[in-house]
Amino acid sequence: MPSEFDLIRRHFTRPAHHTELAVGDDAALFTPRPGTQLAVSTDMLVAGTHFFADTDPEALGWKTLAVNVSDLAAMGAEPRWALLALSLPAADDAWIGALARGFFACADAFGVDLAGGDTTRGPLNLCVTIFGETPVGSAITRGGAHRGDDIWITGSPGLAALGLAHLRGEITLRADHARRCLDALHRPQPRVAFGRALRGVASAMLDVSDGLLGDLGHILECSNCGAIVDTNALPLDPLRAAGADALLARRCLLSGGDDYELLFTAPATQRDALVALSRQQALPLSRIGTITDTPDQLLLREADGSEHTTPHNGYDHFA
Amino acid sequence: MPSEFDLIRRHFTRPAHHTELAVGDDAALFTPRPGTQLAVSTDMLVAGTHFFADTDPEALGWKTLAVNVSDLAAMGAEPRWALLALSLPAADDAWIGALARGFFACADAFGVDLAGGDTTRGPLNLCVTIFGETPVGSAITRGGAHRGDDIWITGSPGLAALGLAHLRGEITLRADHARRCLDALHRPQPRVAFGRALRGVASAMLDVSDGLLGDLGHILECSNCGAIVDTNALPLDPLRAAGADALLARRCLLSGGDDYELLFTAPATQRDALVALSRQQALPLSRIGTITDTPDQLLLREADGSEHTTPHNGYDHFA
């Protein structure tokens, strides 16, 4: 019977496209293109903390890579290589095969070579490191937001959180809505092309993994500024249409994580360009607020015009 | 009370030396030097599989980085950056502080910037990704060994395995010997300077992590060749001096892992240069055998001149 090592080798060995030496030596070898800066990130996904142990392994394979790809999208960088380290309890051929299928579906979708990795026995844990390129000086960090900048969000944030609420039995969604929300949760679509198009346009950016307000707080902290979010401008319609009441829709949108949409700031002079880009890439875009110069102050402006501060409700794994 | 996240931030935030953007954004940014190729590797260390849960956290911090640095040493590459992803059960200030102390002691010793990472809650798991540079085309892989090449090993392999045997109560070493062996086990010294000096000299190389014979097997497989190892030439004296009998010394040297010495092949024309290099770097070097052209055949030649094949006794985490 083949060992897990054999199974990993069989399912995870694929031809590399732009890697001089991939899986099988002490290190992988590759050469970033001249004039580029390397953008690198690592994310560890742990069974029981980030996903249920019985999660569909193909979806898990996709998501494991996708959340890392999303980190590069949030820098405006182009993903190029990845390493996968995994710790596995006893696992069977079908499970590892499905994991690999999902992983490579995402790798192929975003032009990523699996350049190497590590396999060991232990509690289920998947750790991807991703490497991308961006022209020197073009990366979009969290630290560049200025007073008066608009605040924008891509797509329909909150669908993943609504899917999770459905899984937890807090709400029962209609089958087609459940499918769409669970797809957002299990197969997030990193906004790589959109992120690249924002080079020279966005002043600060990150991807929403822990909740919109909490992640906006990271921009405020890094940029030493504040923000007013206009609740009227929030893209709540997709959540309402999927069956969430007003309160749940708002909670999912503002505090839910796992959507991997891009949250960014840009000068008001970029509005037309951004609306055009949204149309061109067929990706909805919502202008949800404005950057202020009051450090770390996050205000919500309600429909009646009243304003109130809000804590940064990011999801804390240790809370 | 500070959360584990706060503790990690406090203890693991240090100034970076050659990283444009380190910890705190979606990705780290750095620029490999022109003319270099990137060598990258990842290793996952899991409590219960790779170390005892009650291991001294400072030693664990050192080793977590050191085993990755060693992977680059084994390519002849220069370590430059690392990412650390860790999954932690509840942990206290003293434990995390000691882990960081050990990690940065190793980082400082080898000129490595901690460029970023990830922290989450879960079973104890440490995953480092290391990035190094090597002039384009100079990396030493496992695949370049040729018939007639000498086989060399640095240092005193087997001391770590002897330390482990002592920990397991299979042998009781004298206190000073135990200290030396446990030091080899807990604080391996990656052979970075020696590895770099072997560019253009060694034909194939790896670091011994899973046992000398098993790892030699990897060179044979990648280079499509065989080997004769001369048991008379093995550096058994340090193990005998530490208290191991002949049988245990041989087992520790040939099948023990975790030493992170360099095992390499080189043409016989390099003997004088290698002896000089060993003296210059004050690192013992043993010429223990010869590469043959019989694919995958690993022969041991005993003191009486007899030869016999041996299985590749690498340590298999799933065995």
XYZ file of C-alpha atoms in Angstrom:
638
model
C 0.000 0.000 0.000
C 1.478 3.378 -0.906
C 2.369 5.668 2.004
C 1.006 9.183 2.336
C 4.415 10.350 1.091
C 3.967 8.320 -2.084
C 0.438 9.632 -2.503
C 1.563 13.228 -2.067
C 4.363 12.660 -4.564
C 2.019 11.068 -7.070
C -0.735 13.666 -6.856
C 1.346 16.794 -6.353
C 4.043 16.245 -8.974
C 3.183 18.305 -12.033
C 5.369 19.925 -14.684
C 6.520 23.398 -13.646
C 6.389 26.183 -16.214
C 8.776 28.861 -14.999
C 10.771 27.118 -12.265
C 14.369 26.033 -12.914
C 14.308 23.310 -10.258
C 11.062 22.269 -8.594
C 10.056 19.544 -6.091
C 12.697 16.966 -5.116
C 15.897 18.698 -3.988
C 16.876 20.536 -0.799
C 15.485 23.750 -2.242
C 13.649 24.927 -5.332
C 15.390 27.302 -7.741
C 13.747 30.069 -9.727
C 14.649 33.507 -11.017
C 12.414 36.557 -10.593
C 12.269 38.698 -13.741
C 14.631 41.685 -13.888
C 13.130 44.929 -12.612
C 10.717 43.168 -10.320
C 10.439 43.093 -6.585
C 9.431 39.861 -4.871
C 6.166 39.861 -2.889
C 5.881 36.881 -0.537
C 3.322 35.733 1.959
C 2.497 32.663 4.001
C -0.824 31.428 5.396
C -1.422 28.465 7.625
C -4.820 26.734 7.556
C -5.583 24.491 10.527
C -8.400 21.950 10.780
C -10.843 23.027 13.451
C -9.685 26.650 13.339
C -10.042 27.625 9.667
C -12.104 24.793 8.266
C -14.113 21.793 9.384
C -12.149 18.545 9.323
C -14.789 17.042 7.002
C -14.572 19.890 4.453
C -14.615 18.742 0.833
C -10.886 18.232 0.127
C -11.124 19.613 -3.413
C -12.561 22.894 -2.105
C -9.933 22.881 0.629
C -7.175 22.507 -1.958
C -8.540 25.474 -3.910
C -8.955 27.663 -0.845
C -5.544 26.842 0.626
C -3.867 28.347 -2.410
C -6.526 30.988 -3.142
C -6.154 32.789 0.200
C -2.447 33.133 -0.508
C -3.009 34.282 -4.084
C -5.378 36.861 -2.625
C -2.607 38.269 -0.414
C -0.609 39.008 -3.559
C -3.659 40.422 -5.355
C -3.916 42.826 -2.417
C -0.404 44.112 -3.158
C -1.069 44.478 -6.879
C 1.446 41.660 -7.442
C 1.386 38.788 -9.912
C 1.488 35.313 -8.279
C 4.177 33.045 -9.770
C 5.338 30.289 -7.408
C 4.073 28.485 -4.321
C 5.378 26.022 -1.752
C 3.018 23.692 0.100
C 3.895 22.255 3.509
C 1.366 19.902 4.983
C 0.915 17.881 8.103
C -1.474 14.976 7.647
C -3.089 12.376 9.824
C -3.595 9.081 7.986
C -5.151 10.037 4.660
C -6.334 8.060 1.683
C -5.733 8.236 -2.029
C -9.116 9.779 -2.835
C -8.735 12.535 -0.242
C -5.208 13.523 -1.305
C -6.159 13.288 -4.980
C -9.091 15.655 -4.458
C -6.946 18.060 -2.442
C -4.408 18.150 -5.287
C -7.160 18.646 -7.886
C -8.470 21.711 -6.094
C -4.992 23.074 -5.466
C -3.904 22.772 -9.094
C -7.207 24.152 -10.386
C -6.356 27.343 -8.509
C -2.670 27.183 -9.513
C -3.622 26.850 -13.186
C -6.195 29.637 -12.940
C -3.585 32.072 -11.663
C -0.399 30.881 -13.399
C 1.270 29.565 -10.231
C 3.989 26.860 -10.283
C 4.111 24.525 -7.282
C 7.868 24.742 -6.732
C 8.268 22.546 -3.657
C 7.032 21.684 -0.203
C 7.186 19.401 2.766
C 5.006 16.552 4.028
C 4.879 15.203 7.529
C 2.560 13.343 9.848
C 0.530 15.255 12.414
C -2.748 17.085 12.961
C -4.141 18.362 9.630
C -2.400 21.617 8.776
C -1.765 23.200 5.382
C 0.776 25.974 5.031
C 1.285 27.669 1.682
C 3.958 30.206 0.911
C 3.342 32.252 -2.204
C 5.787 34.274 -4.271
C 4.818 36.968 -6.707
C 6.420 39.704 -8.727
C 5.632 43.367 -9.035
C 7.616 46.076 -10.831
C 9.957 47.702 -8.298
C 8.094 50.404 -6.364
C 4.621 49.505 -7.684
C 3.317 47.441 -4.762
C 0.208 48.782 -3.036
C 0.643 48.619 0.744
C -1.740 49.340 3.620
C 0.093 52.530 4.481
C -0.720 54.995 1.683
C -4.268 56.232 2.423
C -4.728 60.024 2.656
C -7.490 62.331 3.917
C -10.176 62.707 1.299
C -9.458 59.405 -0.448
C -12.505 57.347 -1.340
C -12.901 53.886 0.193
C -13.871 51.118 -2.244
C -14.736 47.438 -1.966
C -14.952 44.881 -4.775
C -17.666 42.280 -5.250
C -20.232 41.182 -2.678
C -18.524 40.872 0.695
C -20.513 38.979 3.323
C -21.672 36.072 1.167
C -19.038 33.790 2.706
C -20.147 34.730 6.227
C -23.758 34.106 5.228
C -22.731 30.684 3.946
C -21.051 29.986 7.277
C -24.206 31.093 9.157
C -26.120 28.597 7.002
C -23.620 25.819 7.784
C -23.949 26.606 11.489
C -27.728 26.440 11.296
C -28.186 30.090 12.284
C -30.215 30.583 9.117
C -31.563 28.224 6.487
C -31.009 29.532 2.972
C -32.838 28.408 -0.139
C -30.794 25.768 -1.976
C -29.625 28.000 -4.830
C -28.684 30.821 -2.451
C -26.930 28.377 -0.133
C -24.924 27.094 -3.070
C -23.806 30.585 -4.049
C -22.861 31.522 -0.475
C -21.019 28.260 0.175
C -19.183 28.737 -3.094
C -18.038 32.168 -1.853
C -16.916 30.514 1.390
C -15.167 27.486 -0.094
C -13.947 28.771 -3.455
C -13.002 32.413 -2.997
C -11.943 34.155 -6.210
C -8.762 36.162 -5.643
C -8.989 39.516 -7.455
C -5.568 39.295 -9.102
C -6.373 41.069 -12.372
C -8.222 43.825 -10.551
C -5.395 44.253 -8.036
C -2.814 44.597 -10.820
C -4.982 47.174 -12.577
C -4.959 49.248 -9.376
C -1.189 49.850 -9.522
C -0.752 53.619 -9.649
C -4.474 54.074 -8.897
C -5.124 52.809 -5.362
C -3.348 54.555 -2.490
C -3.739 51.685 0.012
C -5.161 48.174 -0.264
C -5.699 44.856 1.481
C -7.890 41.827 1.010
C -10.795 41.303 3.388
C -10.117 38.094 5.258
C -11.134 38.950 8.817
C -14.099 41.296 8.224
C -14.466 44.610 6.423
C -14.381 46.886 9.478
C -11.535 45.045 11.135
C -9.496 45.068 7.949
C -10.283 48.730 7.281
C -8.879 49.281 10.768
C -5.542 47.868 9.539
C -5.447 50.491 6.778
C -6.248 53.250 9.285
C -3.516 52.033 11.596
C -0.877 51.688 8.877
C -1.858 54.962 7.184
C -2.351 56.873 10.455
C -5.792 58.146 9.459
C -9.500 57.659 10.123
C -12.557 56.820 8.036
C -16.264 57.431 7.676
C -18.199 54.499 6.223
C -21.566 55.366 4.695
C -23.889 52.454 5.565
C -26.227 53.577 2.759
C -23.508 52.782 0.223
C -22.781 49.260 1.447
C -23.528 46.520 -1.116
C -26.185 44.857 1.045
C -28.514 43.913 -1.825
C -26.823 40.607 -2.751
C -27.057 39.521 0.889
C -30.715 40.553 1.210
C -31.471 38.816 -2.071
C -29.847 35.642 -0.717
C -32.251 35.628 2.227
C -30.513 37.565 5.011
C -32.572 40.045 7.019
C -31.242 43.587 7.393
C -29.375 42.881 10.622
C -27.719 39.661 9.468
C -26.803 41.178 6.103
C -25.084 44.064 7.823
C -23.270 41.805 10.284
C -22.074 39.508 7.484
C -20.895 42.431 5.384
C -19.141 44.436 8.079
C -17.792 41.721 10.357
C -17.796 38.497 8.359
C -14.509 37.283 6.989
C -13.307 34.931 4.304
C -14.533 36.840 1.236
C -11.131 37.905 -0.049
C -12.546 40.939 -1.781
C -10.225 43.922 -2.223
C -10.716 46.885 0.103
C -8.811 49.918 -1.123
C -8.548 53.666 -1.048
C -8.027 56.014 -4.010
C -8.090 59.755 -4.641
C -11.458 61.095 -5.816
C -9.811 61.941 -9.166
C -9.782 58.202 -9.911
C -13.558 57.685 -9.707
C -14.218 57.600 -13.435
C -11.283 55.314 -14.083
C -12.461 52.936 -11.376
C -16.039 52.802 -12.619
C -14.682 52.020 -16.089
C -12.378 49.329 -14.694
C -15.259 47.739 -12.795
C -17.277 47.574 -16.019
C -14.343 46.292 -18.059
C -13.597 43.469 -15.599
C -17.280 42.796 -14.875
C -16.579 43.075 -11.158
C -19.017 45.123 -9.036
C -17.371 47.947 -7.130
C -18.852 50.000 -4.287
C -17.636 53.352 -3.005
C -18.442 53.033 0.679
C -16.775 55.927 2.444
C -14.032 58.480 2.859
C -10.689 58.684 4.615
C -10.415 61.341 7.358
C -7.421 62.695 9.212
C -8.478 61.564 12.688
C -6.098 58.691 13.459
C -7.801 55.358 14.070
C -11.296 56.845 14.285
C -13.766 54.692 12.368
C -17.206 56.307 12.043
C -20.355 54.727 10.618
C -22.796 57.187 9.018
C -26.343 55.796 9.184
C -29.195 56.396 6.745
C -30.624 59.150 9.003
C -27.345 61.064 8.834
C -26.254 60.221 12.383
C -22.669 59.126 12.938
C -21.229 56.841 15.581
C -17.854 55.249 16.224
C -17.451 51.532 15.978
C -14.902 49.140 17.381
C -12.807 47.305 14.814
C -14.641 44.014 14.787
C -11.984 41.857 13.155
C -12.162 38.173 13.859
C -9.486 37.260 16.398
C -8.493 33.587 16.315
C -7.509 33.818 19.956
C -10.562 35.815 21.129
C -3.732 40.259 29.389
C -2.030 40.279 26.001
C -3.214 37.694 23.483
C -0.843 35.244 21.818
C -1.067 37.517 18.765
C 0.208 40.442 20.823
C 2.963 38.285 22.286
C 4.044 37.085 18.866
C 4.038 40.666 17.601
C 6.029 41.878 20.563
C 8.661 39.158 20.509
C 8.984 38.618 16.775
C 9.117 42.220 15.565
C 12.732 43.131 14.915
C 14.303 45.569 12.472
C 14.929 43.995 9.069
C 18.218 44.658 7.339
C 17.678 43.964 3.659
C 13.880 43.760 3.347
C 11.952 46.632 1.769
C 8.703 45.793 3.571
C 8.639 43.242 6.392
C 5.982 41.994 8.849
C 2.614 43.785 8.881
C 1.181 43.996 5.345
C -0.470 41.430 3.060
C 2.936 40.388 1.760
C 6.578 41.164 2.413
C 8.625 42.870 -0.285
C 12.286 42.296 -1.045
C 14.573 42.284 -4.045
C 17.055 39.511 -4.806
C 20.396 40.853 -6.005
C 20.942 40.989 -9.765
C 22.612 37.907 -11.226
C 21.287 35.650 -8.509
C 18.859 32.797 -8.577
C 16.451 32.348 -5.691
C 16.730 29.121 -3.652
C 13.664 28.491 -1.483
C 12.635 25.743 0.876
C 10.004 25.081 3.509
C 10.051 22.776 6.540
C 7.232 22.046 8.904
C 8.030 20.978 12.470
C 5.190 19.328 14.369
C 5.045 18.676 18.119
C 5.047 14.938 18.757
C 6.509 14.148 15.339
C 9.685 16.248 15.181
C 10.136 17.331 18.781
C 8.748 16.668 22.231
C 6.054 19.124 23.290
C 8.116 20.009 26.372
C 11.278 20.818 24.365
C 13.118 23.906 25.544
C 11.469 26.674 23.447
C 14.738 28.558 22.904
C 16.354 25.464 21.387
C 13.173 24.884 19.366
C 13.349 28.427 17.992
C 16.944 27.897 16.923
C 16.282 24.525 15.348
C 13.147 25.626 13.501
C 15.173 28.124 11.528
C 18.419 26.129 11.468
C 16.963 23.141 9.618
C 15.775 25.518 6.899
C 19.097 27.360 6.746
C 20.690 23.942 6.352
C 18.583 23.238 3.260
C 20.098 26.315 1.633
C 23.605 25.400 2.814
C 23.059 22.106 0.994
C 22.506 24.012 -2.268
C 25.555 26.239 -1.757
C 23.147 29.168 -1.371
C 23.287 32.134 0.991
C 20.261 32.432 3.314
C 18.704 35.926 3.270
C 15.030 35.956 4.287
C 12.584 33.756 6.200
C 8.860 33.611 6.898
C 7.517 31.931 10.038
C 3.995 30.519 10.197
C 2.992 29.035 13.496
C 0.013 27.358 15.005
C -0.059 27.608 18.787
C -2.143 26.215 21.580
C -2.427 28.660 24.502
C 1.100 29.843 25.167
C 2.643 32.214 27.664
C 4.946 35.176 27.440
C 8.002 33.302 28.682
C 7.564 30.471 26.180
C 7.067 32.749 23.169
C 9.898 35.013 24.298
C 12.285 32.059 24.519
C 11.152 30.757 21.112
C 11.862 34.171 19.590
C 15.263 34.383 21.312
C 16.360 31.082 19.806
C 14.945 31.936 16.394
C 16.683 35.304 16.190
C 19.952 33.893 17.543
C 19.987 31.660 14.473
C 18.745 34.464 12.178
C 21.520 36.774 13.381
C 24.154 34.048 13.077
C 23.291 33.509 9.415
C 22.238 36.997 8.268
C 18.560 36.121 7.823
C 15.780 38.754 7.956
C 12.418 37.592 9.317
C 10.289 39.132 6.569
C 6.814 38.003 7.650
C 4.644 35.164 8.815
C 1.312 34.024 10.120
C 0.000 33.106 13.572
C -3.042 31.040 14.342
C -4.455 28.866 17.085
C -4.141 25.100 16.831
C -1.882 22.157 17.649
C 1.749 23.301 17.954
C 3.236 23.522 14.478
C 6.065 25.678 13.182
C 6.537 26.180 9.462
C 9.470 28.197 8.168
C 10.036 29.149 4.562
C 13.554 30.251 3.765
C 14.831 32.255 0.794
C 18.422 32.400 -0.294
C 20.475 33.598 -3.200
C 23.058 31.878 -5.303
C 24.758 33.139 -8.477
C 22.770 31.881 -11.475
C 23.861 28.340 -12.328
C 25.987 27.794 -9.225
C 23.536 25.823 -7.073
C 24.647 22.322 -6.095
C 21.799 19.856 -6.593
C 21.429 16.172 -5.749
C 21.681 15.195 -9.377
C 25.304 15.795 -10.397
C 27.244 12.827 -8.961
C 29.382 10.824 -11.426
C 31.139 7.465 -11.332
C 34.455 7.776 -9.542
C 33.496 10.814 -7.491
C 34.493 10.684 -3.847
C 31.784 10.784 -1.194
C 32.405 13.195 1.698
C 30.655 14.039 4.941
C 31.282 17.044 7.193
C 31.533 17.008 10.978
C 30.481 14.210 13.311
C 27.188 12.780 12.093
C 25.369 10.558 14.595
C 25.837 12.715 17.688
C 22.236 13.967 17.432
C 20.926 10.393 17.210
C 23.071 9.441 20.192
C 21.562 12.358 22.106
C 18.095 11.108 21.192
C 18.997 7.578 22.366
C 20.059 9.143 25.682
C 16.773 11.069 25.943
C 14.862 7.871 25.270
C 16.789 6.029 27.989
C 18.340 3.561 25.531
C 21.760 4.592 26.823
C 22.928 6.772 29.681
C 25.721 9.099 28.649
C 28.139 10.864 30.967
C 26.919 14.394 31.674
C 29.478 16.191 29.483
C 28.929 13.778 26.589
C 25.168 14.044 26.984
C 25.426 17.832 26.810
C 27.432 17.675 23.588
C 25.061 15.173 21.957
C 21.937 17.049 23.040
C 23.492 20.225 21.713
C 23.945 18.505 18.339
C 20.284 17.423 18.502
C 18.778 20.717 19.648
C 21.133 23.295 18.155
C 22.338 21.952 14.818
C 24.920 24.161 13.089
C 24.042 24.613 9.423
C 27.187 24.460 7.293
C 26.472 27.588 5.263
C 30.052 28.828 4.795
C 31.241 25.341 3.880
C 28.370 24.861 1.446
C 29.135 28.135 -0.319
C 32.812 27.191 -0.575
C 31.767 24.000 -2.369
C 30.310 25.883 -5.384
C 32.212 24.647 -8.395
C 33.832 21.904 -6.266
C 31.074 19.485 -5.210
C 29.194 17.613 -7.935
C 26.139 16.763 -5.786
C 25.120 17.651 -2.243
C 22.417 17.460 0.397
C 22.185 17.882 4.137
C 21.744 14.779 6.281
C 18.403 15.118 8.009
C 16.979 11.607 7.779
C 20.129 9.491 8.142
C 23.335 9.216 6.121
C 22.458 6.078 4.136
C 18.912 7.176 3.391
C 20.063 10.590 2.265
C 22.893 9.127 0.196
C 20.134 7.107 -1.464
C 18.539 10.378 -2.598
C 21.771 11.386 -4.349
C 21.985 7.964 -6.014
C 18.391 8.246 -7.194
C 18.728 11.805 -8.504
C 22.150 11.160 -10.077
C 21.220 7.709 -11.404
C 24.279 6.049 -9.915
C 25.416 3.773 -7.099
C 27.902 4.000 -4.233
C 30.331 2.020 -2.120
C 30.687 3.263 1.440
C 33.864 2.219 3.244
C 32.869 1.529 6.859
C 36.530 1.876 7.875
C 36.461 5.512 6.816
C 33.358 6.483 8.779
C 33.974 9.082 11.510
C 32.950 6.753 14.358
C 35.541 7.995 16.878
C 33.521 10.964 18.198
C 30.583 8.611 18.851
C 32.757 5.984 20.547
C 34.415 8.708 22.625
C 30.964 9.908 23.714
C 30.168 6.473 25.099
C 28.475 4.561 22.259
C 29.498 0.942 21.690
C 30.499 -0.096 18.161
C 27.014 -1.170 17.140
C 25.203 1.895 18.467
C 27.857 4.234 17.016
C 27.395 2.684 13.600
C 23.605 2.805 13.811
C 23.639 6.451 14.912
C 26.067 7.415 12.165
C 24.459 5.543 9.276
C 20.767 5.741 10.152
C 20.381 8.554 12.678
C 18.982 11.809 11.420
C 18.920 15.406 12.570
C 22.626 16.207 12.267
C 22.376 18.524 9.300
C 25.905 17.782 8.178
C 26.665 18.128 4.465
C 26.941 14.934 2.429
C 28.481 15.609 -0.958
C 30.341 14.127 -3.880
C 33.337 15.606 -5.687
C 35.821 14.477 -8.315
C 39.039 12.972 -6.906
C 40.927 15.959 -8.351
C 39.397 18.090 -5.583
C 40.872 16.104 -2.665
C 43.679 18.521 -1.823
C 41.394 21.525 -2.105
C 38.861 19.880 0.203
C 41.417 18.942 2.831
C 42.669 22.531 2.772
C 39.114 23.862 3.050
C 38.408 21.586 6.014
C 41.488 22.936 7.774
C 40.703 26.541 6.887
C 37.144 26.306 8.235
C 38.123 24.068 11.167
C 35.419 21.617 10.171
C 36.307 17.895 10.138
C 35.748 16.214 6.791
C 35.661 12.477 6.069
C 36.017 10.796 2.689
C 33.777 7.785 3.166
C 33.300 6.201 -0.234
C 33.046 6.302 -3.993
C 30.299 6.746 -6.569
C 29.752 3.786 -8.919
C 27.744 3.469 -12.098
C 25.304 0.819 -10.842
C 22.045 2.722 -10.451
C 20.676 2.748 -6.906
C 23.083 0.089 -5.631
C 24.433 1.062 -2.233
C 27.248 -1.227 -1.051
C 28.923 -1.213 2.346
C 32.548 -2.382 2.377
C 33.461 -3.835 5.763
C 36.871 -3.830 7.478
C 37.547 -7.383 6.247
C 37.059 -6.305 2.628
C 33.660 -7.960 2.228
C 30.919 -5.997 0.532
C 27.163 -6.194 0.986
C 24.180 -4.214 -0.188
C 22.114 -2.280 2.274
C 18.605 -0.926 2.174
C 18.309 2.837 2.323
C 17.439 3.255 5.982
C 16.050 6.757 5.882
C 13.666 7.670 8.620
C 10.109 7.631 7.258
C 7.671 9.744 9.258
C 4.830 7.514 8.099
C 6.662 4.185 8.637
